[in-house]
CSV table of C-alpha atoms in Angstrom, one decimal:
chain,number,residue,atom,x,y,z
A,1,UNK,CA,117.1,128.2,78.1
A,2,UNK,CA,117.4,125.8,80.8
A,3,UNK,CA,114.9,125.3,83.4
A,4,UNK,CA,116.2,126.6,86.3
A,5,UNK,CA,117.5,124.0,89.0
A,6,UNK,CA,115.7,123.2,92.0
A,7,UNK,CA,117.5,123.0,95.1
A,8,UNK,CA,117.6,119.7,96.3
A,9,UNK,CA,116.5,120.4,99.6
A,10,UNK,CA,113.1,121.0,98.6
A,11,UNK,CA,112.9,118.8,95.7
A,12,UNK,CA,113.0,116.3,98.4
A,13,UNK,CA,110.3,118.5,100.6
A,14,UNK,CA,108.4,118.4,97.2
A,15,UNK,CA,108.5,115.0,96.6
A,16,UNK,CA,107.2,114.1,100.4
A,17,UNK,CA,104.3,116.5,100.2
A,18,UNK,CA,103.3,115.5,96.6
A,19,UNK,CA,102.8,111.8,98.1
A,20,UNK,CA,100.6,113.0,100.7
A,21,UNK,CA,98.3,114.8,98.8
A,22,UNK,CA,98.3,112.3,96.2
A,23,UNK,CA,97.5,109.6,99.1
A,24,UNK,CA,94.6,112.3,100.6
A,25,UNK,CA,93.3,112.2,97.0
A,26,UNK,CA,93.8,108.8,95.2
A,27,UNK,CA,94.1,106.7,98.6
A,28,UNK,CA,97.6,104.5,99.3
A,29,UNK,CA,99.4,102.2,98.3
A,30,UNK,CA,99.0,99.6,100.4
A,31,UNK,CA,95.9,97.4,101.3
A,32,UNK,CA,93.8,97.4,104.4
A,33,UNK,CA,94.1,93.7,104.5
A,34,UNK,CA,91.8,92.3,106.6
A,35,UNK,CA,88.5,94.5,105.3
A,36,UNK,CA,90.4,94.7,101.4
A,37,UNK,CA,92.1,91.5,99.8
A,38,UNK,CA,94.7,91.8,97.4
A,39,UNK,CA,94.7,88.5,94.8
A,40,UNK,CA,97.9,87.5,94.6
A,41,UNK,CA,99.6,87.0,91.4
A,42,UNK,CA,99.0,83.9,89.8
A,43,UNK,CA,102.2,82.0,89.8
A,44,UNK,CA,102.3,83.3,93.9
A,45,UNK,CA,103.5,80.9,96.4
A,46,UNK,CA,100.8,80.6,99.0
A,47,UNK,CA,100.7,77.1,99.6
A,48,UNK,CA,101.7,73.9,98.2
A,49,UNK,CA,98.7,71.6,96.9
A,50,UNK,CA,98.6,67.8,96.5
A,51,UNK,CA,97.2,65.7,93.2
A,52,UNK,CA,97.1,62.6,95.5
A,53,UNK,CA,96.2,60.6,92.0
A,54,UNK,CA,99.9,61.2,90.3
A,55,UNK,CA,102.1,60.6,93.8
A,56,UNK,CA,104.1,57.2,93.6
A,57,UNK,CA,105.8,57.7,96.7
A,58,UNK,CA,108.6,58.2,95.4
A,59,UNK,CA,110.4,60.4,98.3
A,60,UNK,CA,112.1,62.9,95.6
A,61,UNK,CA,110.3,65.1,97.0
A,62,UNK,CA,110.6,64.2,101.1
A,63,UNK,CA,114.3,63.9,100.3
A,64,UNK,CA,115.3,67.3,98.4
A,65,UNK,CA,112.8,69.0,101.0
A,66,UNK,CA,115.8,71.4,103.0
A,67,UNK,CA,114.3,71.5,106.4
A,68,UNK,CA,112.8,68.0,105.9
A,69,UNK,CA,108.9,69.1,106.3
A,70,UNK,CA,107.5,66.6,103.7
A,71,UNK,CA,106.2,63.2,105.7
A,72,UNK,CA,105.6,60.3,102.8
A,73,UNK,CA,104.6,56.7,103.8
A,74,UNK,CA,102.8,54.1,101.6
A,75,UNK,CA,102.9,50.3,101.0
A,76,UNK,CA,102.6,48.8,98.2
A,77,UNK,CA,99.1,47.0,97.0
A,78,UNK,CA,98.0,44.1,94.6
A,79,UNK,CA,95.8,46.0,92.2
A,80,UNK,CA,93.7,43.6,89.5
A,81,UNK,CA,96.0,43.0,86.2
A,82,UNK,CA,95.4,45.2,83.6
A,83,UNK,CA,93.8,42.6,80.7
A,84,UNK,CA,92.2,38.9,81.3
A,85,UNK,CA,95.3,36.2,83.0
A,86,UNK,CA,97.9,38.8,83.6
A,87,UNK,CA,99.8,39.1,86.3
A,88,UNK,CA,98.3,41.5,89.5
A,89,UNK,CA,99.9,44.9,89.0
A,90,UNK,CA,102.0,46.5,92.3
A,91,UNK,CA,100.7,49.9,92.9
A,92,UNK,CA,102.1,52.4,95.4
A,93,UNK,CA,99.9,53.3,98.1
A,94,UNK,CA,100.2,56.6,100.0
A,95,UNK,CA,99.3,56.5,103.7
A,96,UNK,CA,100.7,59.4,104.8
A,97,UNK,CA,101.6,62.7,102.7
A,98,UNK,CA,102.1,66.1,105.3
A,99,UNK,CA,103.4,69.0,104.8
A,100,UNK,CA,104.4,70.8,108.3
A,101,UNK,CA,104.2,74.9,107.3
A,102,UNK,CA,105.7,75.8,110.3
A,103,UNK,CA,108.7,74.7,108.6
A,104,UNK,CA,108.3,75.1,105.1
A,105,UNK,CA,109.7,78.1,103.8
A,106,UNK,CA,108.5,77.9,100.3
A,107,UNK,CA,111.5,77.3,98.5
A,108,UNK,CA,109.2,74.9,95.7
A,109,UNK,CA,111.9,72.6,95.1
A,110,UNK,CA,109.7,70.1,96.2
A,111,UNK,CA,107.2,71.3,93.1
A,112,UNK,CA,110.0,71.2,90.8
A,113,UNK,CA,111.5,68.1,91.7
A,114,UNK,CA,108.1,65.7,90.9
A,115,UNK,CA,108.8,64.0,88.2
A,116,UNK,CA,104.5,62.9,88.0
A,117,UNK,CA,103.2,66.6,88.2
A,118,UNK,CA,101.8,65.5,92.2
A,119,UNK,CA,102.5,68.6,93.8
A,120,UNK,CA,101.5,72.5,92.6
A,121,UNK,CA,102.0,76.2,93.6
A,122,UNK,CA,98.4,77.5,95.1
A,123,UNK,CA,98.6,81.7,95.8
A,124,UNK,CA,96.3,80.8,98.5
A,125,UNK,CA,97.6,82.2,101.8
A,126,UNK,CA,95.1,82.2,104.6
A,127,UNK,CA,95.4,79.4,106.4
A,128,UNK,CA,97.3,80.3,110.1
A,129,UNK,CA,96.1,78.5,112.6
A,130,UNK,CA,95.9,79.3,116.6
A,131,UNK,CA,98.1,76.4,117.4
A,132,UNK,CA,101.5,75.5,115.3
A,133,UNK,CA,100.4,71.8,115.6
A,134,UNK,CA,97.4,72.8,113.1
A,135,UNK,CA,100.4,74.0,110.4
A,136,UNK,CA,100.6,70.1,109.6
A,137,UNK,CA,98.7,69.7,106.7
A,138,UNK,CA,97.6,66.0,105.9
A,139,UNK,CA,97.2,64.6,102.4
A,140,UNK,CA,93.3,65.2,102.1
A,141,UNK,CA,93.9,69.0,103.0
A,142,UNK,CA,96.6,69.0,100.9
A,143,UNK,CA,94.2,67.5,98.2
A,144,UNK,CA,91.5,69.8,99.3
A,145,UNK,CA,94.1,72.7,98.4
A,146,UNK,CA,94.1,71.6,94.8
A,147,UNK,CA,90.9,73.3,94.3
A,148,UNK,CA,92.1,76.7,94.3
A,149,UNK,CA,95.2,75.9,92.1
A,150,UNK,CA,94.9,78.0,88.9
A,151,UNK,CA,95.4,76.9,85.1
A,152,UNK,CA,98.4,77.1,84.3
A,153,UNK,CA,99.1,80.0,81.9
A,154,UNK,CA,99.6,79.1,78.5
A,155,UNK,CA,102.9,78.3,77.7
A,156,UNK,CA,104.6,80.8,75.4
A,157,UNK,CA,105.0,81.4,71.8
A,158,UNK,CA,107.4,78.1,70.5
A,159,UNK,CA,108.0,77.3,74.2
A,160,UNK,CA,106.1,73.8,73.0
A,161,UNK,CA,109.2,72.8,70.1
A,162,UNK,CA,111.6,72.2,73.0
A,163,UNK,CA,112.4,68.9,74.1
A,164,UNK,CA,111.6,65.6,72.3
A,165,UNK,CA,108.3,64.9,70.7
B,1,UNK,CA,90.8,141.9,133.9
B,2,UNK,CA,89.0,138.5,134.6
B,3,UNK,CA,86.4,139.3,137.9
B,4,UNK,CA,86.7,135.7,138.7
B,5,UNK,CA,88.7,135.6,142.6
B,6,UNK,CA,89.9,131.9,143.1
B,7,UNK,CA,91.6,130.5,146.9
B,8,UNK,CA,95.3,130.2,146.5
B,9,UNK,CA,95.0,126.1,146.2
B,10,UNK,CA,91.8,126.5,143.3
B,11,UNK,CA,94.3,128.5,141.5
B,12,UNK,CA,97.2,126.2,142.1
B,13,UNK,CA,95.2,123.3,141.0
B,14,UNK,CA,93.8,125.1,138.1
B,15,UNK,CA,97.5,125.8,137.2
B,16,UNK,CA,98.7,121.9,137.6
B,17,UNK,CA,95.5,121.2,135.5
B,18,UNK,CA,96.4,123.3,132.6
B,19,UNK,CA,100.1,122.5,132.7
B,20,UNK,CA,99.2,119.3,132.0
B,21,UNK,CA,96.9,119.9,129.2
B,22,UNK,CA,99.3,122.5,127.6
B,23,UNK,CA,102.0,119.6,127.6
B,24,UNK,CA,100.1,116.4,127.2
B,25,UNK,CA,97.3,117.9,124.0
B,26,UNK,CA,100.3,119.0,121.6
B,27,UNK,CA,101.8,116.0,122.4
B,28,UNK,CA,98.9,113.8,121.6
B,29,UNK,CA,98.0,115.9,118.9
B,30,UNK,CA,101.5,115.6,117.1
B,31,UNK,CA,101.5,112.2,117.6
B,32,UNK,CA,98.5,111.5,116.1
B,33,UNK,CA,98.4,114.1,113.3
B,34,UNK,CA,102.3,114.4,112.3
B,35,UNK,CA,103.9,110.6,113.6
B,36,UNK,CA,100.9,108.5,112.6
B,37,UNK,CA,98.9,110.1,110.2
B,38,UNK,CA,101.2,112.4,108.0
B,39,UNK,CA,104.3,110.6,108.0
B,40,UNK,CA,102.1,107.5,107.2
B,41,UNK,CA,100.3,109.5,103.8
B,42,UNK,CA,103.9,110.5,103.3
B,43,UNK,CA,104.7,107.1,102.4
B,44,UNK,CA,101.5,106.3,100.6
B,45,UNK,CA,100.0,104.3,103.5
B,46,UNK,CA,97.0,105.2,105.9
B,47,UNK,CA,98.9,104.5,109.0
B,48,UNK,CA,96.6,103.5,112.0
B,49,UNK,CA,92.9,102.8,111.0
B,50,UNK,CA,91.9,100.5,113.4
B,51,UNK,CA,91.5,101.7,116.8
B,52,UNK,CA,88.5,104.1,117.0
B,53,UNK,CA,87.7,106.5,113.6
B,54,UNK,CA,90.7,106.4,111.4
B,55,UNK,CA,92.8,105.5,114.5
B,56,UNK,CA,92.0,108.2,116.5
B,57,UNK,CA,92.5,106.1,119.9
B,58,UNK,CA,95.5,104.4,118.6
B,59,UNK,CA,97.1,106.7,121.5
B,60,UNK,CA,95.5,105.3,124.5
B,61,UNK,CA,96.0,101.7,122.9
B,62,UNK,CA,99.9,102.6,122.6
B,63,UNK,CA,99.6,104.6,126.5
B,64,UNK,CA,98.2,101.2,127.4
B,65,UNK,CA,100.8,98.5,126.2
B,66,UNK,CA,103.7,100.6,127.5
B,67,UNK,CA,102.1,101.2,131.0
B,68,UNK,CA,101.5,97.3,131.0
B,69,UNK,CA,105.3,96.4,130.0
B,70,UNK,CA,107.7,95.4,132.3
B,71,UNK,CA,110.3,98.4,134.3
B,72,UNK,CA,113.0,96.3,133.1
B,73,UNK,CA,117.1,97.9,134.9
B,74,UNK,CA,119.4,96.1,133.3
B,75,UNK,CA,121.7,94.3,135.7
B,76,UNK,CA,124.7,96.2,134.9
B,77,UNK,CA,122.6,99.5,135.8
B,78,UNK,CA,121.4,98.5,138.9
B,79,UNK,CA,124.2,100.4,141.2
B,80,UNK,CA,122.8,103.0,139.5
B,81,UNK,CA,119.1,102.3,139.1
B,82,UNK,CA,117.5,105.0,141.1
B,83,UNK,CA,119.6,107.5,138.4
B,84,UNK,CA,118.7,105.6,135.8
B,85,UNK,CA,114.9,105.5,137.3
B,86,UNK,CA,114.9,109.1,137.3
B,87,UNK,CA,116.3,110.7,134.1
B,88,UNK,CA,113.6,110.1,131.8
B,89,UNK,CA,111.7,112.4,134.7
B,90,UNK,CA,114.3,114.9,134.4
B,91,UNK,CA,113.2,115.5,130.6
B,92,UNK,CA,109.7,115.5,130.6
B,93,UNK,CA,110.4,117.8,133.6
B,94,UNK,CA,112.5,120.4,131.7
B,95,UNK,CA,109.3,120.0,129.5
B,96,UNK,CA,106.9,121.7,132.1
B,97,UNK,CA,109.4,123.9,133.0
B,98,UNK,CA,109.3,125.3,129.7
B,99,UNK,CA,105.8,125.9,129.3
B,100,UNK,CA,105.4,127.6,132.1
B,101,UNK,CA,106.5,131.0,130.6
B,102,UNK,CA,104.9,130.1,127.3
B,103,UNK,CA,101.1,133.1,126.8
B,104,UNK,CA,98.3,131.5,125.7
B,105,UNK,CA,96.1,134.9,126.6
B,106,UNK,CA,95.9,138.0,127.7
B,107,UNK,CA,95.1,136.7,131.5
B,108,UNK,CA,95.9,133.0,130.2
B,109,UNK,CA,99.6,132.3,131.5
B,110,UNK,CA,100.7,130.3,134.0
B,111,UNK,CA,104.1,133.1,134.9
B,112,UNK,CA,104.1,136.4,133.3
B,113,UNK,CA,107.6,137.9,134.4
B,114,UNK,CA,110.9,139.9,132.3
B,115,UNK,CA,113.1,137.4,132.0
B,116,UNK,CA,110.8,135.0,130.0
B,117,UNK,CA,113.0,134.1,126.9
B,118,UNK,CA,115.8,134.1,128.8
B,119,UNK,CA,114.3,131.5,131.5
B,120,UNK,CA,113.1,129.2,129.0
B,121,UNK,CA,116.0,129.0,127.0
B,122,UNK,CA,117.8,128.3,129.8
B,123,UNK,CA,115.8,125.5,131.3
B,124,UNK,CA,115.3,123.8,127.5
B,125,UNK,CA,118.8,123.1,128.3
B,126,UNK,CA,117.8,120.9,131.8
B,127,UNK,CA,116.7,118.2,129.1
B,128,UNK,CA,120.4,117.4,128.4
B,129,UNK,CA,120.9,116.9,131.9
B,130,UNK,CA,118.4,113.9,131.6
B,131,UNK,CA,119.9,112.7,128.6
B,132,UNK,CA,123.6,112.7,129.7
B,133,UNK,CA,122.5,110.6,132.5
B,134,UNK,CA,120.7,108.3,131.0
B,135,UNK,CA,122.7,107.6,128.6
B,136,UNK,CA,125.7,107.2,131.3
B,137,UNK,CA,123.5,105.1,134.1
B,138,UNK,CA,122.4,102.8,131.6
B,139,UNK,CA,126.0,101.2,131.3
B,140,UNK,CA,125.9,100.2,127.8
B,141,UNK,CA,128.0,101.7,125.4
B,142,UNK,CA,125.5,102.9,123.0
B,143,UNK,CA,123.4,104.9,125.0
B,144,UNK,CA,126.2,106.4,126.4
B,145,UNK,CA,127.4,107.3,122.9
B,146,UNK,CA,124.1,108.0,122.3
B,147,UNK,CA,123.9,110.3,125.6
B,148,UNK,CA,127.5,112.0,124.2
B,149,UNK,CA,125.9,113.0,121.0
B,150,UNK,CA,122.7,114.2,122.6
B,151,UNK,CA,125.0,116.7,124.9
B,152,UNK,CA,127.3,117.6,122.1
B,153,UNK,CA,124.4,118.7,120.0
B,154,UNK,CA,122.0,120.1,122.0
B,155,UNK,CA,124.6,122.3,123.3
B,156,UNK,CA,126.2,123.3,120.1
B,157,UNK,CA,122.4,124.4,118.5
B,158,UNK,CA,121.8,126.1,122.0
B,159,UNK,CA,123.9,128.5,120.8
B,160,UNK,CA,122.6,129.6,117.6
B,161,UNK,CA,118.6,129.5,119.3
B,162,UNK,CA,119.8,131.9,121.6
B,163,UNK,CA,121.3,133.7,119.0
B,164,UNK,CA,118.6,134.1,116.9
B,165,UNK,CA,116.0,134.8,119.6
B,166,UNK,CA,118.3,137.8,120.5
B,167,UNK,CA,117.0,139.4,117.4
B,168,UNK,CA,113.5,139.2,118.8
B,169,UNK,CA,114.7,140.4,121.8
B,170,UNK,CA,116.0,143.8,120.5
B,171,UNK,CA,113.2,144.6,117.9
B,172,UNK,CA,110.8,144.0,120.7
B,173,UNK,CA,112.9,145.7,123.5
B,174,UNK,CA,112.0,143.0,126.2
B,175,UNK,CA,112.6,139.7,127.0
B,176,UNK,CA,109.1,138.9,128.0
B,177,UNK,CA,107.2,136.8,125.7
B,178,UNK,CA,103.9,138.8,126.6
B,179,UNK,CA,105.6,141.9,125.7
B,180,UNK,CA,106.9,140.4,122.4
B,181,UNK,CA,103.5,139.2,121.8
B,182,UNK,CA,101.4,142.8,122.3
B,183,UNK,CA,104.9,143.9,120.5
B,184,UNK,CA,103.7,142.7,117.3
B,185,UNK,CA,100.4,142.5,117.6
B,186,UNK,CA,99.9,146.4,118.2
B,187,UNK,CA,103.3,147.0,115.6
B,188,UNK,CA,102.8,148.1,112.4
B,189,UNK,CA,104.4,147.9,108.4
B,190,UNK,CA,105.2,151.3,107.9
B,191,UNK,CA,102.3,152.7,109.1
B,192,UNK,CA,100.0,150.0,107.9
B,193,UNK,CA,98.6,147.7,111.0
B,194,UNK,CA,96.5,145.4,109.0
B,195,UNK,CA,99.0,142.3,109.9
B,196,UNK,CA,100.3,143.8,113.2
B,197,UNK,CA,104.2,143.2,112.8
B,198,UNK,CA,104.8,139.8,112.9
B,199,UNK,CA,108.8,139.3,113.8
B,200,UNK,CA,108.8,136.7,110.8
B,201,UNK,CA,108.4,139.6,108.1
B,202,UNK,CA,111.7,141.5,109.9
B,203,UNK,CA,113.2,138.0,111.5
B,204,UNK,CA,112.9,135.6,108.8
B,205,UNK,CA,116.7,135.1,109.1
B,206,UNK,CA,116.3,134.3,112.4
B,207,UNK,CA,112.6,132.4,112.1
B,208,UNK,CA,115.0,130.1,110.0
B,209,UNK,CA,117.8,129.9,111.9
B,210,UNK,CA,115.4,129.3,115.3
B,211,UNK,CA,113.7,126.6,113.5
B,212,UNK,CA,117.0,124.5,112.3
B,213,UNK,CA,117.8,124.9,115.9
B,214,UNK,CA,114.6,123.5,117.0
B,215,UNK,CA,115.0,120.4,114.9
B,216,UNK,CA,118.0,119.7,116.5
B,217,UNK,CA,117.3,120.9,119.8
B,218,UNK,CA,114.1,118.0,119.3
B,219,UNK,CA,116.9,115.7,117.8
B,220,UNK,CA,114.1,115.0,115.1
B,221,UNK,CA,115.7,113.8,111.5
B,222,UNK,CA,117.7,115.2,110.0
B,223,UNK,CA,119.6,116.0,113.7
B,224,UNK,CA,118.7,112.7,115.2
B,225,UNK,CA,122.1,111.1,115.8
B,226,UNK,CA,121.6,110.4,119.5
B,227,UNK,CA,119.2,108.2,118.5
B,228,UNK,CA,120.1,107.2,115.1
B,229,UNK,CA,118.4,103.7,115.4
B,230,UNK,CA,120.8,102.4,112.4
B,231,UNK,CA,123.9,102.8,114.4
B,232,UNK,CA,122.9,103.1,118.2
B,233,UNK,CA,120.1,100.9,118.6
B,234,UNK,CA,117.8,103.6,120.4
B,235,UNK,CA,120.9,105.6,121.7
B,236,UNK,CA,120.2,107.3,125.2
B,237,UNK,CA,116.8,105.7,125.2
B,238,UNK,CA,117.9,101.9,124.5
B,239,UNK,CA,117.6,100.6,127.7
B,240,UNK,CA,114.4,101.9,128.7
B,241,UNK,CA,111.2,100.0,128.8
B,242,UNK,CA,107.5,100.5,130.0
B,243,UNK,CA,106.2,103.8,130.9
B,244,UNK,CA,109.9,105.3,131.4
B,245,UNK,CA,110.2,104.8,127.5
B,246,UNK,CA,106.9,106.7,127.7
B,247,UNK,CA,107.8,109.5,129.0
B,248,UNK,CA,110.8,110.0,127.0
B,249,UNK,CA,108.2,109.6,124.4
B,250,UNK,CA,105.9,112.6,125.7
B,251,UNK,CA,109.0,114.6,126.6
B,252,UNK,CA,110.1,114.3,122.8
B,253,UNK,CA,106.8,115.4,121.2
B,254,UNK,CA,105.6,117.6,123.9
B,255,UNK,CA,108.6,119.3,123.5
B,256,UNK,CA,107.9,119.8,120.0
B,257,UNK,CA,104.7,121.3,120.6
B,258,UNK,CA,105.9,123.6,123.6
B,259,UNK,CA,108.9,124.5,121.2
B,260,UNK,CA,106.8,125.5,118.5
B,261,UNK,CA,104.5,127.2,120.8
B,262,UNK,CA,107.4,129.6,121.8
B,263,UNK,CA,108.2,130.0,118.2
B,264,UNK,CA,104.9,131.1,117.4
B,265,UNK,CA,104.9,133.4,120.7
B,266,UNK,CA,108.5,134.5,119.5
B,267,UNK,CA,107.7,134.9,115.4
B,268,UNK,CA,104.2,134.5,114.5
B,269,UNK,CA,102.5,136.8,116.8
B,270,UNK,CA,101.5,134.4,119.6
B,271,UNK,CA,98.4,133.9,121.1
B,272,UNK,CA,96.9,137.3,119.3
B,273,UNK,CA,95.5,139.2,116.7
B,274,UNK,CA,96.3,142.0,115.1
B,275,UNK,CA,95.2,144.3,117.8
B,276,UNK,CA,93.9,147.0,115.1
B,277,UNK,CA,91.4,144.8,114.1
B,278,UNK,CA,89.3,145.3,117.4
B,279,UNK,CA,90.4,148.9,117.7
B,280,UNK,CA,93.1,147.8,120.6
B,281,UNK,CA,96.3,149.4,120.9
B,282,UNK,CA,98.0,147.8,124.4
B,283,UNK,CA,96.9,144.6,126.3
B,284,UNK,CA,94.8,146.3,128.6
B,285,UNK,CA,92.3,147.2,126.0
B,286,UNK,CA,92.1,143.3,124.7
B,287,UNK,CA,89.1,141.8,125.4
B,288,UNK,CA,88.1,139.0,128.1
B,289,UNK,CA,87.2,136.4,124.9
B,290,UNK,CA,90.6,136.5,123.8
B,291,UNK,CA,91.7,134.0,126.8
B,292,UNK,CA,89.6,131.7,125.3
B,293,UNK,CA,90.0,132.4,121.8
B,294,UNK,CA,93.7,133.3,122.3
B,295,UNK,CA,95.1,129.8,123.3
B,296,UNK,CA,92.9,128.1,120.2
B,297,UNK,CA,95.2,130.7,117.9
B,298,UNK,CA,97.8,130.3,119.6
B,299,UNK,CA,97.1,126.4,119.0
B,300,UNK,CA,96.6,126.8,115.3
B,301,UNK,CA,100.1,128.4,115.1
B,302,UNK,CA,101.8,125.4,116.9
B,303,UNK,CA,100.3,123.2,114.3
B,304,UNK,CA,101.5,125.0,111.7
B,305,UNK,CA,104.9,124.9,112.8
B,306,UNK,CA,105.2,121.7,114.3
B,307,UNK,CA,103.7,120.8,110.6
B,308,UNK,CA,106.9,122.3,109.2
B,309,UNK,CA,109.4,120.7,111.7
B,310,UNK,CA,107.7,117.1,111.0
B,311,UNK,CA,107.9,117.8,107.4
B,312,UNK,CA,111.7,117.9,107.1
B,313,UNK,CA,111.7,115.3,109.6
B,314,UNK,CA,110.0,113.0,107.1
B,315,UNK,CA,111.9,114.1,104.4
B,316,UNK,CA,115.7,114.5,104.8
B,317,UNK,CA,118.5,111.3,105.5
B,318,UNK,CA,120.3,112.1,109.0
B,319,UNK,CA,123.2,114.3,108.9
B,320,UNK,CA,126.9,112.9,109.6
B,321,UNK,CA,128.2,113.6,113.4
B,322,UNK,CA,131.0,116.2,112.1
B,323,UNK,CA,128.5,117.4,109.2
B,324,UNK,CA,126.3,118.4,112.6
B,325,UNK,CA,128.8,120.6,114.6
B,326,UNK,CA,130.5,122.4,111.5
B,327,UNK,CA,127.1,123.0,110.4
B,328,UNK,CA,126.4,124.8,113.5
B,329,UNK,CA,129.3,126.4,114.2
B,330,UNK,CA,130.4,127.4,111.3
B,331,UNK,CA,127.4,128.2,109.6
B,332,UNK,CA,124.8,129.2,112.3
B,333,UNK,CA,126.5,131.1,114.3
B,334,UNK,CA,127.8,133.3,111.9
B,335,UNK,CA,124.9,133.7,110.7
B,336,UNK,CA,122.7,134.7,113.5
B,337,UNK,CA,125.9,137.0,114.5
B,338,UNK,CA,125.5,138.8,111.8
B,339,UNK,CA,121.7,138.9,112.6
B,340,UNK,CA,122.4,140.2,115.5
B,341,UNK,CA,124.4,143.1,114.1
B,342,UNK,CA,121.9,144.1,111.2
B,343,UNK,CA,119.1,144.0,113.6
B,344,UNK,CA,120.8,146.2,116.2
B,345,UNK,CA,121.7,149.0,114.0
B,346,UNK,CA,118.2,148.7,112.0
B,347,UNK,CA,117.0,149.4,115.6
B,348,UNK,CA,119.0,152.2,115.8
B,349,UNK,CA,118.4,153.7,113.0
B,350,UNK,CA,114.7,153.5,113.0
């Protein structure tokens, strides 16, 4: 025998009341933020970190940024040759690498487009500032975020076989 | 019965203060307990937690916030600025007029006269005027539509409310709210007087209709078309800011409290306990301590009634305007008319 059908109106009241009881006994689904913190997922888009050594100031990130919030300045320097007697190497020296988080919309195109693995997502999110100008993070501050970048998760099985060996 | 004689000015002062308490205390309780906490818990969150323990001082923060805000009169409303400014006061005034007839104890009342419930239902419609002139004088299409919807809705639901109350009046044989309380608590069910005779039992249909009509009178969801925020911004309140918005807000929830008090007076026995418990038979036997305990009992009953109003409010989606009108005229009014006839027949039969 099928169960008697509960009218939808009563069912609706039941839903809200059971949620009320559940919140009172098991606690809310929300987090009381400043007092208790939520751990964001490992791939959360919190802040962009810069690995300065990898950057060649190729400007790809800056050019692909939809709201032009990455500022790069650099110059070429001569470095001692790798082998004795060789010609001196030309290396890029990064003078300035700023990301203006007041403009950034966290699209992640810069991280995607970087061919040298110089930019990384970090799940860190607590960097609000009383003054909007302080949201411009320079390269030393962006470098500090590198410490918070989590280890890349393992690839799925079979994923590394793709591409050229 | 009370052996205290007060000068006229002292008595008047007490009445004014008592009226303020009777309006503001339920409003504050309703907002904190139900709007802040119960709604949050029903949505699996905690609500305000910062101001005071468990956010209990949040109300003062909110009131302080509103009082700081600028009292803006829109440019287009300037020609009728005075009417624009007076509208929220009219709404709040109807709440104060309403609380005047609610009996809180055997001697704890503001006024006690034979037209009680008739007067209550009459002055509760005064708020329609306030809402209409608020909507009209705002010079804003959303406000105007909200005001018109409110007028249509309040007039439509005034009728089932009055008709539902008539059942109680027939059964109690009086329109005096104090005597309705006495009739319930001194009554008996087939000779058993342990519970008195709350009209909730005999007038259950009337109670349901009354509560549905109250829900609509208070413009609480599912009947909140006048302020439907997804269609009309905030209806007739759209152009109000600062303390005038606060007054609308207090008026809404104070009226919720006062209407719930009237519902508990009409159907749940009001301030009284069943008189048989203490061997009382009429109102003159009731001991003086009921003047202190009575308001607490009424307040508790009010909380329970408001709980249901708010529970429904937080559970159901909004009706459409035509559904609202059809429900009032085609369902509620015929049922309440039938209720009156059945009550009258049974009253004569027994």
